[in-house]
Coordinates of C-alpha atoms in Angstrom, one line a residue:
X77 CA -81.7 31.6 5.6
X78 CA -82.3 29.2 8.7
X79 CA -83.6 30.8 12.2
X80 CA -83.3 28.7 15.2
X81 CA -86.4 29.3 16.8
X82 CA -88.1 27.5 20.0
X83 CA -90.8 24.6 20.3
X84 CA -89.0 21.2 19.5
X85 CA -91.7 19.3 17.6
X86 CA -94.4 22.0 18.6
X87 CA -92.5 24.6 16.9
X88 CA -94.7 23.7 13.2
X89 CA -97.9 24.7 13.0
X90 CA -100.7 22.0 14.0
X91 CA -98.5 19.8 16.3
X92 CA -99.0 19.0 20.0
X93 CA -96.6 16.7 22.1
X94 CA -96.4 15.6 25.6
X95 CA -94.8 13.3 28.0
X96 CA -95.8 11.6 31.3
X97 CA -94.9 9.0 33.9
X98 CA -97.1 5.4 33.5
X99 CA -94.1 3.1 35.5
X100 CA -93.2 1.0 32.4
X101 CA -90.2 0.2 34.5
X102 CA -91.2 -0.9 37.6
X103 CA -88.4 0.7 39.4
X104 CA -88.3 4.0 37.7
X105 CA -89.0 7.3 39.4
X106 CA -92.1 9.1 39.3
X107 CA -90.5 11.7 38.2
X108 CA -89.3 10.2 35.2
X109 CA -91.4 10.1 32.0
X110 CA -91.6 7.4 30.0
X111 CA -94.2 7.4 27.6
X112 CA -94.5 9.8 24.6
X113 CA -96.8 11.1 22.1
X114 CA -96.8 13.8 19.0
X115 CA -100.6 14.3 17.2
X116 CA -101.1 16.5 14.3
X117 CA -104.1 18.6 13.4
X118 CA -104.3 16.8 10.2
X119 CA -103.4 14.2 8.1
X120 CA -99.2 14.0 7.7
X121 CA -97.1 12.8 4.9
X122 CA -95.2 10.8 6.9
X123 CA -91.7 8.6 6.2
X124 CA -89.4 6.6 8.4
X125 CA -85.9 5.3 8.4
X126 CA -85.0 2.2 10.7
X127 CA -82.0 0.2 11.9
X128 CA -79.7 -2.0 9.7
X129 CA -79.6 -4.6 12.5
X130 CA -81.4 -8.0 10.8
X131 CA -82.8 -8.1 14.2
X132 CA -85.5 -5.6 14.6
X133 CA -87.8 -4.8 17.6
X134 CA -91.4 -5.0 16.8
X135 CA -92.4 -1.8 16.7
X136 CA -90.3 -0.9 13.8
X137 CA -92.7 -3.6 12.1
X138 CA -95.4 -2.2 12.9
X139 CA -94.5 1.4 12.0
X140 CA -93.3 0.5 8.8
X141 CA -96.8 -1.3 8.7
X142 CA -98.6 1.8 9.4
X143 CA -96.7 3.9 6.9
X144 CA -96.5 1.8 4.1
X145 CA -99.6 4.4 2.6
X146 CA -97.1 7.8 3.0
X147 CA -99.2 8.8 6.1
X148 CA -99.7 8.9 9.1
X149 CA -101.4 11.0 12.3
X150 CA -99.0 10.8 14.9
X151 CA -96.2 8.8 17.3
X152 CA -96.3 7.3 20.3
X153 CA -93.0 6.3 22.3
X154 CA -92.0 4.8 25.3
X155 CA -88.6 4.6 27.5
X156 CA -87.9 1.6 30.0
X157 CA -88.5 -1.7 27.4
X158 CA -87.5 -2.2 24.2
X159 CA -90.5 -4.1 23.0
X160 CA -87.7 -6.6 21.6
X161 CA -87.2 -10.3 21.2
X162 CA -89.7 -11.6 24.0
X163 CA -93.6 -12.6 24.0
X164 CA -96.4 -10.9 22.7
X165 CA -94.0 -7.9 21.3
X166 CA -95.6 -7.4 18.2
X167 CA -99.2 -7.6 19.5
X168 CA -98.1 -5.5 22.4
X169 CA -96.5 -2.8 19.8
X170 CA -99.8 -2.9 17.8
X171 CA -102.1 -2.3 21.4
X172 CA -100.3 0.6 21.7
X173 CA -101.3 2.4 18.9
X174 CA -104.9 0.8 19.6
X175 CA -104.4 2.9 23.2
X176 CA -103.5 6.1 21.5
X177 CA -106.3 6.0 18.9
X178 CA -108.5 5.3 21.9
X179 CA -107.5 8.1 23.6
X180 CA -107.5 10.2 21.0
X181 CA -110.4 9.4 18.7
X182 CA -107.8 8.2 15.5
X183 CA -107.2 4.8 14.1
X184 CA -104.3 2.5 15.8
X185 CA -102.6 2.6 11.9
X186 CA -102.5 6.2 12.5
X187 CA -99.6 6.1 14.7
X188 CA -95.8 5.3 14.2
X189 CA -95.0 3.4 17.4
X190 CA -91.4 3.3 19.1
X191 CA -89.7 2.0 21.9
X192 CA -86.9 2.0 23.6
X193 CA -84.8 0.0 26.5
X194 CA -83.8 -2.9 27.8
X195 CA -84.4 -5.9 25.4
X196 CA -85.7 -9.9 25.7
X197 CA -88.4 -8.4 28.7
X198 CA -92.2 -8.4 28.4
X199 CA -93.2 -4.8 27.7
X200 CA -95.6 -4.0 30.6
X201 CA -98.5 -2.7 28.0
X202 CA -101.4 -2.6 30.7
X203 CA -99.5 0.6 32.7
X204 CA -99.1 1.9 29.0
X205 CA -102.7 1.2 28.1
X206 CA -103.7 3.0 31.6
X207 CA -101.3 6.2 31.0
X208 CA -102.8 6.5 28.1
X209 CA -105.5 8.7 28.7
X210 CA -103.6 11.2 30.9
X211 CA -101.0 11.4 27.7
X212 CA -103.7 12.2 25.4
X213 CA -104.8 14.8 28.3
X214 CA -101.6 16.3 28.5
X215 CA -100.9 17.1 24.6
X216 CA -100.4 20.8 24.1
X217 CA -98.6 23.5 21.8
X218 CA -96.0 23.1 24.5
X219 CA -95.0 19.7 25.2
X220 CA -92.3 18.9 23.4
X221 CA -90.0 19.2 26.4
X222 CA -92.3 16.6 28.3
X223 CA -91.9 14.4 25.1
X224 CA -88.2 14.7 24.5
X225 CA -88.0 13.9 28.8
X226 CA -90.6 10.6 28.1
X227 CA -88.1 9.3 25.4
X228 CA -84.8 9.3 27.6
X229 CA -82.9 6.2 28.8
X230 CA -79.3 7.2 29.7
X231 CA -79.3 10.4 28.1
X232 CA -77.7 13.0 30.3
X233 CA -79.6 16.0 28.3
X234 CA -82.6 16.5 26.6
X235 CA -81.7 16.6 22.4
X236 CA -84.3 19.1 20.8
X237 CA -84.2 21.8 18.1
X238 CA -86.1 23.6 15.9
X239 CA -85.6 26.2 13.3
X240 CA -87.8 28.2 10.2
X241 CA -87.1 29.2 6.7
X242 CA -88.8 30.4 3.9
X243 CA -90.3 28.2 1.3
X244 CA -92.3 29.9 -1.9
X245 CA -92.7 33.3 -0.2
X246 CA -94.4 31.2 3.1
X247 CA -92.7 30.1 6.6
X248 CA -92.1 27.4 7.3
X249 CA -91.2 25.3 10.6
X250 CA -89.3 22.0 11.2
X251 CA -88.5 20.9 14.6
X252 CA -87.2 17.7 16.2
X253 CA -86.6 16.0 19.4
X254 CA -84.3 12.6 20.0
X255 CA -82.7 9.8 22.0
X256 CA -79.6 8.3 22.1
X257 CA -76.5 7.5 24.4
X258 CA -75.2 4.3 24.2
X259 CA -75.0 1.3 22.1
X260 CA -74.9 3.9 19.0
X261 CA -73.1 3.3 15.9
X262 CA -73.2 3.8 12.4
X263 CA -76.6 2.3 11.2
X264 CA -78.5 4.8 13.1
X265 CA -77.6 3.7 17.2
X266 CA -79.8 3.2 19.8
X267 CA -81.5 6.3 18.9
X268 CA -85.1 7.6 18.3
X269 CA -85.7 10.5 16.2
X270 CA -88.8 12.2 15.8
X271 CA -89.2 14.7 13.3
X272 CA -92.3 18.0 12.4
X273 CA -92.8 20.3 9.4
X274 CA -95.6 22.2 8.7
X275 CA -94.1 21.6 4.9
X276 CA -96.6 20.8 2.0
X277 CA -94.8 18.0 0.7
X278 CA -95.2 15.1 -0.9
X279 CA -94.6 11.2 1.0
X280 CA -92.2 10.4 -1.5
X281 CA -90.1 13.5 -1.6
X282 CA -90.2 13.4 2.0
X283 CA -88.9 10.0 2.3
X284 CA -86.3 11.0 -0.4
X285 CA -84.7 13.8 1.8
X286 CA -84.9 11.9 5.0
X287 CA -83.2 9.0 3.2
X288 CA -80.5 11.0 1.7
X289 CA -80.2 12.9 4.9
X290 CA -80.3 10.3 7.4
X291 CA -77.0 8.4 5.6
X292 CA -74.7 11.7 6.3
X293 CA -75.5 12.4 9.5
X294 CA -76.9 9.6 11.7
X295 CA -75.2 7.0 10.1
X296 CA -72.3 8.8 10.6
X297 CA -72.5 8.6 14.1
X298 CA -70.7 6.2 16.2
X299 CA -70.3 5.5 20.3
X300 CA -69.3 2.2 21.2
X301 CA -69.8 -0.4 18.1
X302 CA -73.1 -1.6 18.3
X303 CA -76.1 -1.0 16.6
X304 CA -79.7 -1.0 18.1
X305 CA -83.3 -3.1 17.8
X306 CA -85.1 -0.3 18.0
X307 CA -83.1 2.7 16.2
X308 CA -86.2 4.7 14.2
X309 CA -86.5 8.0 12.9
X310 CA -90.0 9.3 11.7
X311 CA -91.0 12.4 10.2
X312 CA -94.4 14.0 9.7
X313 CA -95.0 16.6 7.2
X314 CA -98.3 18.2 7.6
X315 CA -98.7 20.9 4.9
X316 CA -100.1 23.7 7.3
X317 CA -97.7 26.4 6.5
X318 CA -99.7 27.1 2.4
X319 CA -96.4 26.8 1.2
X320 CA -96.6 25.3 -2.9
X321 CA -96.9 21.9 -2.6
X322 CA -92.8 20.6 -3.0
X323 CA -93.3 17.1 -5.5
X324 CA -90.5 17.4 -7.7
X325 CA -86.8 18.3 -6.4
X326 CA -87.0 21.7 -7.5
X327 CA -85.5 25.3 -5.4
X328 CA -88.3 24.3 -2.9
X329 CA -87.3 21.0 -2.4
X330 CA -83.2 21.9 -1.9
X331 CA -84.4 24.4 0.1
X332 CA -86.2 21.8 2.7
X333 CA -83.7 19.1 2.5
X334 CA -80.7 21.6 3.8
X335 CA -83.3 22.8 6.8
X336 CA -83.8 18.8 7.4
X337 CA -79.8 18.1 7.2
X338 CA -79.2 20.8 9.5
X339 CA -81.8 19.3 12.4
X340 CA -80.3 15.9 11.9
X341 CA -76.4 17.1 11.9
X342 CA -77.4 18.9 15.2
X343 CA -79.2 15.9 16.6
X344 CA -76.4 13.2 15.6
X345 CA -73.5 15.9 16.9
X346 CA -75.7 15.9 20.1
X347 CA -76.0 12.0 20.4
X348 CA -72.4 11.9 20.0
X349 CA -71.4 14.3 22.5
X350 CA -73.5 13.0 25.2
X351 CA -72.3 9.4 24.5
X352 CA -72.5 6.9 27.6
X353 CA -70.0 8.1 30.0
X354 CA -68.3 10.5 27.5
X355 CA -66.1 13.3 28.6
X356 CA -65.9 14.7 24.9
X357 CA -67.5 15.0 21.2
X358 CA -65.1 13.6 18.9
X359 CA -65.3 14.6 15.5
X360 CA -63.1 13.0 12.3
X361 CA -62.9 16.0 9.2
X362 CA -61.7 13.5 6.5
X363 CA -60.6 15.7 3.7
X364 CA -58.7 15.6 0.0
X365 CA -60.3 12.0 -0.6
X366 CA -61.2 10.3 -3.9
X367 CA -64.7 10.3 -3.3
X368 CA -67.2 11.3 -0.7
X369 CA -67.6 7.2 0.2
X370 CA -64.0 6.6 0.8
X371 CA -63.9 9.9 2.9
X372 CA -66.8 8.4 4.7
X373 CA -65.5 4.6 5.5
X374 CA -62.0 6.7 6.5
X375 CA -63.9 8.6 9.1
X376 CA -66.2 6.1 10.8
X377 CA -62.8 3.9 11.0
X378 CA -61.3 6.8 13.4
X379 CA -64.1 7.7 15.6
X380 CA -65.2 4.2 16.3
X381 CA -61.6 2.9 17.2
X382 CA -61.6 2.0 20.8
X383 CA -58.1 2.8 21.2
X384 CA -58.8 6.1 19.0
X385 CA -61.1 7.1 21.5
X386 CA -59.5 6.3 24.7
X387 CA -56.5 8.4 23.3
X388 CA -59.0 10.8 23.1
X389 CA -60.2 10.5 27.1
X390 CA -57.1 10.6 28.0
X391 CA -56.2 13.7 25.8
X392 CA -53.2 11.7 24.3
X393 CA -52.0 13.0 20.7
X394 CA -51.5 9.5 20.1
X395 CA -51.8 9.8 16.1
X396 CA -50.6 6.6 15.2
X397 CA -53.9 5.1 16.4
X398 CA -55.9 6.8 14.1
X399 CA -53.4 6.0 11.0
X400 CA -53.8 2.3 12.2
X401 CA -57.7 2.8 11.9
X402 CA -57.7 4.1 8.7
X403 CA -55.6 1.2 7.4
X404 CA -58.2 -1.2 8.2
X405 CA -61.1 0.9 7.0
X406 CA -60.8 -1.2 3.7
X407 CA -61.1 2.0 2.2
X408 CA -58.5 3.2 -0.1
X409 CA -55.8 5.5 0.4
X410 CA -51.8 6.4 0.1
X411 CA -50.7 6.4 3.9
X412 CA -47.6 8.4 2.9
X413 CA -49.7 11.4 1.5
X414 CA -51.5 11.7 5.1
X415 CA -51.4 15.2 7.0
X416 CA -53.0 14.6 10.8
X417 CA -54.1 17.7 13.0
X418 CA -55.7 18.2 15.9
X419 CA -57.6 20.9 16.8
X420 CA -60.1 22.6 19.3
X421 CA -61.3 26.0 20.4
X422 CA -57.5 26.0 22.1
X423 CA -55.6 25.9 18.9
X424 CA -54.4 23.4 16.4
X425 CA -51.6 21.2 16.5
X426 CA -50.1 19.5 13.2
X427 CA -48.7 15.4 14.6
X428 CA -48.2 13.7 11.1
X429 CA -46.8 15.1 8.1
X430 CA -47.1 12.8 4.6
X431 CA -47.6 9.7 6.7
X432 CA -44.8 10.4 9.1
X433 CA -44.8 11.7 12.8
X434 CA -42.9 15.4 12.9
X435 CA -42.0 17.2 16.5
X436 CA -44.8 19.2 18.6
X437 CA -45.4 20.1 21.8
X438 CA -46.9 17.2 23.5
X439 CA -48.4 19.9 26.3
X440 CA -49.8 22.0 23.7
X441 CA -51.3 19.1 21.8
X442 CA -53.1 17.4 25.3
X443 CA -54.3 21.7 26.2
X444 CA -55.8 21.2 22.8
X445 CA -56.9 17.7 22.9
X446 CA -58.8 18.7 26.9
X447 CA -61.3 20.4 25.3
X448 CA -64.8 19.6 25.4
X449 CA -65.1 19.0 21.5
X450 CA -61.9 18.4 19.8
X451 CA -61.6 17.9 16.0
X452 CA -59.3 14.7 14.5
X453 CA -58.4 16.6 10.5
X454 CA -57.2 14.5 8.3
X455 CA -55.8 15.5 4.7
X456 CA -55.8 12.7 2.1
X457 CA -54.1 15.0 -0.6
X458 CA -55.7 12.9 -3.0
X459 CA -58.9 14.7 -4.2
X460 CA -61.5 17.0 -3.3
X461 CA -64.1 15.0 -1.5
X462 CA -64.8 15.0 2.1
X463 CA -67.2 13.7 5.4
X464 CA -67.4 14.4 8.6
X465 CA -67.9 11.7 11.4
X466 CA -69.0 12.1 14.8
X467 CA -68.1 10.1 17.9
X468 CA -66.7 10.3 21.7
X469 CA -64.2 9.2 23.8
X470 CA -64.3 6.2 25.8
X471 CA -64.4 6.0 29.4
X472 CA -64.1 4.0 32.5
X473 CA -68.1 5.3 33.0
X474 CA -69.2 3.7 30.3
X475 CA -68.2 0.4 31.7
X476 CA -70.1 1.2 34.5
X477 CA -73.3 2.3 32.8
X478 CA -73.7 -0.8 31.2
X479 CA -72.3 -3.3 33.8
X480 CA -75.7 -2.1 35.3
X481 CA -77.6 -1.4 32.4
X482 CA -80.6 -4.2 33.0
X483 CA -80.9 -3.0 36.7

């Protein structure tokens, strides 16, 4: 039903996107970009979701500003500053969308603005004001790449996708690009999302499926503990594929909302695999739970142990740690029902049998646990709901990525 296709957030029909370098860190490399933009050919339904951190970069104001009417034109992002906590951020967040629509011949409240970096410095907004123009210049039906490059901090790879599906007998496209590494955790992370479809929907089914989306997969992501300023994911919907215009949640709607959930699983499995300094996705299958919530709380508890996840570095079958974890989740559940395994494309290994440890192989369980994504199953044996949580392991590197962080 869902083809994985090429483009990013050019892959829909009427979107161009591109990337370039305007030094809003004055010691960044010329090579790297740092300031972003998406424009559609037309109007967009638009909706956003931000972070649960009371304390919020300006540009999340603003955007939520911008969209409060269901629309929007287009974003524009930058890497290097946050935008957060210091002078003039607010009137700074709003002359950037006051650049764009300079440069591009919109309004300023027809832009979602983000920004991501360090926080508590003076954005540098006259380098952004001066790239502008050259940004505008660059757009095209392929510069998503250039984009996803412009929105990258200490992300190792570039996180894009895209894919197409059939809607009321028309195709249609949905593609994404995004940001995150570190200081990522349930709440939506340090990350930046930006989402296209050439869907004919409506703003408030729109912001219904990214709502309902957004809570089971990038809230379900977790890296180090700490939740972001600036975490914000936007998506613009801009009807171009003639598909029948989704405004109830009918087949259509379903239909959209599983396309969306499948972008955003792949984007939050992707911020979670290249987590600062990680070695290794870690993901927690929480299974045979009362309810899908309790599954949920369960899951986050495992991933975002520390000790969990240095187990996990170290490939250590260390199963008692994540049994600890889940005992503090507050969620609840019988401890002596609880079947752990661990698994990976090398095999499976059962460690904990009805809350109790049994024999295994402790080689065959760290050859299992070595892999580059390894699964933590759990069996509740006390109902049929489930989640799925995704984190990493934690390393010495990440210590040393953000002991130097500000420099």
């Amino acid at each position: 039903m869902f083809n994985e296709i090429t483009g990013g957030v050019c892959a829909a029909q009427g979107f161009k996107a591109g990337g370039v370098h305007c030094g809003v860190k004055a010691t960044s490399s010329p090579d790297k970009n740092d300031l972003a933009m998406i424009l559609s050919d037309r109007e967009c339904a638009a909706a956003g979701v931000y972070t649960l951190n009371r304390v919020k970069a300006a540009p999340i104001y603003v955007t939520m500003d911008h969209l409060e009417d269901g629309t929007a034109w287009g974003i524009v992002a930058n890497s290097g500053n946050a935008n957060a906590c210091c002078s003039g951020s607010h009137e700074n967040a709003e002359a950037m969308c006051a650049a764009a629509a300079k440069a591009t011949g919109r309004e300023a409240a027809d832009f979602a603005v983000c920004s991501t970096g360090v926080i508590g410095q003076t954005i540098n907004i006259g380098a952004i004001e001066a790239g502008m123009p050259a940004l505008a210049a660059a757009l095209s039906s392929s510069g998503s790449d250039s984009a996803a490059a412009a929105i990258m901090t200490t992300d190792t790879v570039k996180k894009e996708i895209a894919l197409s599906f059939d809607v009321g007998g028309k195709t249609v496209k949905i593609g994404a690009i995004a940001k995150g590494s570190g200081m990522i955790h349930p709440n939506m992370g340090t990350m930046l999302c930006f989402i296209t479809t050439d869907c004919a929907i409506t703003p408030e089914m729109l912001e219904d499926a990214l709502r309902d989306t957004a809570q089971k997969t990038f809230n379900r992501v977790t890296v180090d503990g700490d939740t972001s300023t600036n975490d914000t994911c936007v998506i613009l919907a801009n009807g171009m594929a003639g598909n029948p215009l989704i405004e109830w949640k009918d087949e259509g709607y379903e239909t959209f909302k599983e396309a969306l959930d499948q972008v955003c699983r792949y984007l939050a499995r992707s911020i979670a695999g290249d987590g600062e300094g990680a070695g290794r996705l870690v993901t927690c299958k929480m299974t045979g739970a009362r309810s899908e919530e309790n599954a949920e709380r369960l899951a986050k508890a495992v991933v975002g142990s520390s000790l969990v996840k240095a187990a996990m570095c170290g490939a250590d079958a260390n199963w008692g740690r994540v049994l600890a974890a889940m005992g503090y989740s507050k969620a609840p559940f019988r401890p002596e029902h609880v079947d752990i395994t661990f698994e990976s494309e090398a095999g499976s290994i059962l460690v904990c049998r009805q809350g109790d440890g049994i024999p295994f192989d402790e080689a065959r369980a760290k050859e299992i646990l070595s892999q580059k994504e390894v699964v933590i199953a759990v069996e509740l044996n006390e109902g049929s709901d489930c989640a799925e949580c995704w984190g990493c392991d934690l390393t010495a590197e990440y210590v040393h990525i953000n002991g130097d962080y500000r420099s």
